[in-house]
GROMACS .gro file of C-alpha atoms in nm:
model
  138
    1MET     CA    1   0.034  -0.004   0.052
    2LEU     CA    2   0.125   0.338  -0.071
    3PRO     CA    3   0.038   0.627   0.188
    4GLY     CA    4  -0.182   0.912   0.090
    5VAL     CA    5  -0.332   0.672  -0.168
    6PRO     CA    6  -0.655   0.438  -0.173
    7HIS     CA    7  -0.682   0.064  -0.144
    8LEU     CA    8  -0.920  -0.095  -0.424
    9ARG     CA    9  -1.086  -0.412  -0.245
   10SER     CA   10  -1.361  -0.508  -0.586
   11LEU     CA   11  -1.358  -0.506  -0.963
   12ALA     CA   12  -1.683  -0.222  -0.777
   13GLU     CA   13  -1.406   0.019  -0.708
   14VAL     CA   14  -1.162   0.013  -0.945
   15ALA     CA   15  -1.463   0.031  -1.201
   16GLU     CA   16  -1.608   0.397  -0.929
   17LEU     CA   17  -1.261   0.507  -0.989
   18VAL     CA   18  -1.263   0.486  -1.343
   19GLU     CA   19  -1.544   0.695  -1.342
   20ALA     CA   20  -1.372   0.948  -1.186
   21VAL     CA   21  -1.060   0.959  -1.343
   22SER     CA   22  -0.928   0.950  -1.656
   23PRO     CA   23  -0.748   0.792  -1.780
   24LEU     CA   24  -0.653   0.558  -1.539
   25TYR     CA   25  -0.385   0.290  -1.659
   26VAL     CA   26  -0.272  -0.008  -1.439
   27ARG     CA   27   0.134  -0.098  -1.362
   28PHE     CA   28   0.235  -0.445  -1.201
   29SER     CA   29   0.567  -0.302  -1.028
   30GLY     CA   30   0.723  -0.247  -0.723
   31GLY     CA   31   0.556   0.072  -0.699
   32PRO     CA   32   0.640   0.451  -0.801
   33VAL     CA   33   0.873   0.477  -0.536
   34ALA     CA   34   1.105   0.199  -0.697
   35ASP     CA   35   0.993   0.271  -1.109
   36ALA     CA   36   1.127   0.621  -1.028
   37ALA     CA   37   1.483   0.471  -0.917
   38THR     CA   38   1.432   0.295  -1.216
   39VAL     CA   39   1.422   0.300  -1.626
   40SER     CA   40   1.195   0.054  -1.812
   41GLN     CA   41   1.384  -0.224  -2.028
   42ASP     CA   42   1.263  -0.412  -2.323
   43HIS     CA   43   1.345  -0.751  -2.194
   44GLU     CA   44   1.399  -0.928  -2.520
   45SER     CA   45   1.576  -0.594  -2.697
   46GLY     CA   46   1.759  -0.496  -2.456
   47CYS     CA   47   1.624  -0.135  -2.542
   48LEU     CA   48   1.535   0.095  -2.276
   49LEU     CA   49   1.190   0.181  -2.312
   50PRO     CA   50   1.071   0.594  -2.295
   51GLY     CA   51   0.792   0.546  -2.033
   52LEU     CA   52   0.650   0.312  -1.778
   53SER     CA   53   0.427   0.006  -1.990
   54VAL     CA   54   0.118   0.042  -1.830
   55ASN     CA   55  -0.236  -0.107  -1.926
   56PRO     CA   56  -0.519   0.096  -1.958
   57LEU     CA   57  -0.827   0.099  -1.674
   58THR     CA   58  -1.026   0.295  -1.962
   59PRO     CA   59  -1.224   0.110  -2.177
   60GLU     CA   60  -1.250   0.223  -2.509
   61PRO     CA   61  -1.456   0.371  -2.701
   62TRP     CA   62  -1.613   0.126  -2.927
   63TRP     CA   63  -1.616  -0.124  -2.597
   64ASP     CA   64  -2.010  -0.200  -2.567
   65ARG     CA   65  -1.987  -0.448  -2.221
   66LYS     CA   66  -1.990  -0.381  -1.843
   67LEU     CA   67  -1.686  -0.151  -1.754
   68GLU     CA   68  -1.641  -0.451  -1.483
   69HIS     CA   69  -1.592  -0.715  -1.827
   70TRP     CA   70  -1.325  -0.473  -1.947
   71LEU     CA   71  -1.145  -0.366  -1.616
   72ALA     CA   72  -1.109  -0.804  -1.585
   73ARG     CA   73  -0.972  -0.797  -1.971
   74GLN     CA   74  -0.699  -0.603  -1.854
   75LEU     CA   75  -0.585  -0.698  -1.528
   76CYS     CA   76  -0.576  -0.989  -1.612
   77GLN     CA   77  -0.327  -0.901  -1.861
   78TYR     CA   78  -0.085  -0.834  -1.723
   79ALA     CA   79  -0.163  -1.011  -1.362
   80HIS     CA   80   0.097  -1.319  -1.471
   81LEU     CA   81   0.312  -1.075  -1.321
   82LEU     CA   82   0.280  -1.066  -0.945
   83ALA     CA   83   0.508  -1.138  -0.686
   84PRO     CA   84   0.606  -1.059  -0.352
   85ASP     CA   85   0.707  -0.779  -0.456
   86ARG     CA   86   0.497  -0.640  -0.719
   87TYR     CA   87   0.188  -0.535  -0.726
   88PRO     CA   88  -0.155  -0.370  -0.929
   89TRP     CA   89  -0.158   0.033  -0.840
   90ALA     CA   90  -0.354   0.259  -1.087
   91LEU     CA   91  -0.224   0.565  -1.249
   92THR     CA   92  -0.209   0.929  -1.470
   93GLY     CA   93   0.045   1.007  -1.714
   94GLU     CA   94   0.152   1.152  -1.958
   95ILE     CA   95   0.169   0.850  -2.307
   96ALA     CA   96   0.600   0.889  -2.450
   97GLY     CA   97   0.539   0.595  -2.694
   98ARG     CA   98   0.426   0.255  -2.711
   99GLY     CA   99   0.598  -0.061  -2.563
  100PRO     CA  100   0.692  -0.337  -2.786
  101ASP     CA  101   0.327  -0.517  -2.683
  102CYS     CA  102   0.211  -0.194  -2.817
  103GLU     CA  103   0.146  -0.052  -2.429
  104PRO     CA  104   0.103   0.259  -2.335
  105LEU     CA  105   0.426   0.392  -2.179
  106LEU     CA  106   0.341   0.642  -2.014
  107VAL     CA  107   0.610   0.962  -1.813
  108SER     CA  108   0.512   1.228  -1.552
  109THR     CA  109   0.304   0.978  -1.376
  110THR     CA  110   0.071   1.031  -1.079
  111ALA     CA  111  -0.026   0.752  -0.883
  112VAL     CA  112  -0.345   0.704  -0.821
  113ALA     CA  113  -0.412   0.415  -0.609
  114THR     CA  114  -0.298   0.012  -0.531
  115ILE     CA  115  -0.525  -0.273  -0.559
  116ASP     CA  116  -0.503  -0.560  -0.365
  117GLN     CA  117  -0.467  -0.872  -0.481
  118SER     CA  118  -0.875  -0.979  -0.358
  119VAL     CA  119  -0.940  -0.821  -0.664
  120VAL     CA  120  -0.724  -0.946  -0.983
  121ASP     CA  121  -0.819  -1.282  -0.808
  122GLU     CA  122  -1.221  -1.146  -0.857
  123ALA     CA  123  -1.083  -1.006  -1.240
  124ALA     CA  124  -0.921  -1.342  -1.283
  125GLU     CA  125  -1.289  -1.502  -1.196
  126THR     CA  126  -1.519  -1.240  -1.426
  127TYR     CA  127  -1.287  -1.328  -1.701
  128GLU     CA  128  -1.345  -1.727  -1.725
  129ARG     CA  129  -1.704  -1.646  -1.660
  130GLU     CA  130  -1.692  -1.364  -1.892
  131PHE     CA  131  -1.523  -1.396  -2.213
  132ARG     CA  132  -1.381  -1.693  -2.439
  133ALA     CA  133  -1.041  -1.708  -2.394
  134GLY     CA  134  -0.839  -1.829  -2.683
  135ALA     CA  135  -1.147  -1.811  -2.919
  136ALA     CA  136  -0.989  -1.730  -3.247
  137GLY     CA  137  -1.140  -1.423  -3.445
  138ARG     CA  138  -1.221  -1.380  -3.822
   0.00000   0.00000   0.00000
């Protein structure tokens, strides 16, 4: 948890925050203090990135499903990065470019909230229930 920012404990709380702060992103890392002391790097190429790799929590205009479904999908995309020293946190900032997976790279970031592990668990349950993971498109 970060002093001075809320600690969100449900997808509904994350949804409330997304409705109040836009655009909003999520990052799985050691937190803003740890990130301020490092430079993001593409692990496959070794290239230094011009910002922090994040995933959007604010849905795209074409999204016509529940906000919680978008959030579940976005949180699950990087949940594999969870570790004892890494957690999800919500932030805002300025897009400085795109990473190798076309993810936004943020600079001038501001931490808005931390996200509890229970939210990631709830997101995984929602994702499994609401989506056809791995379904091929046309």
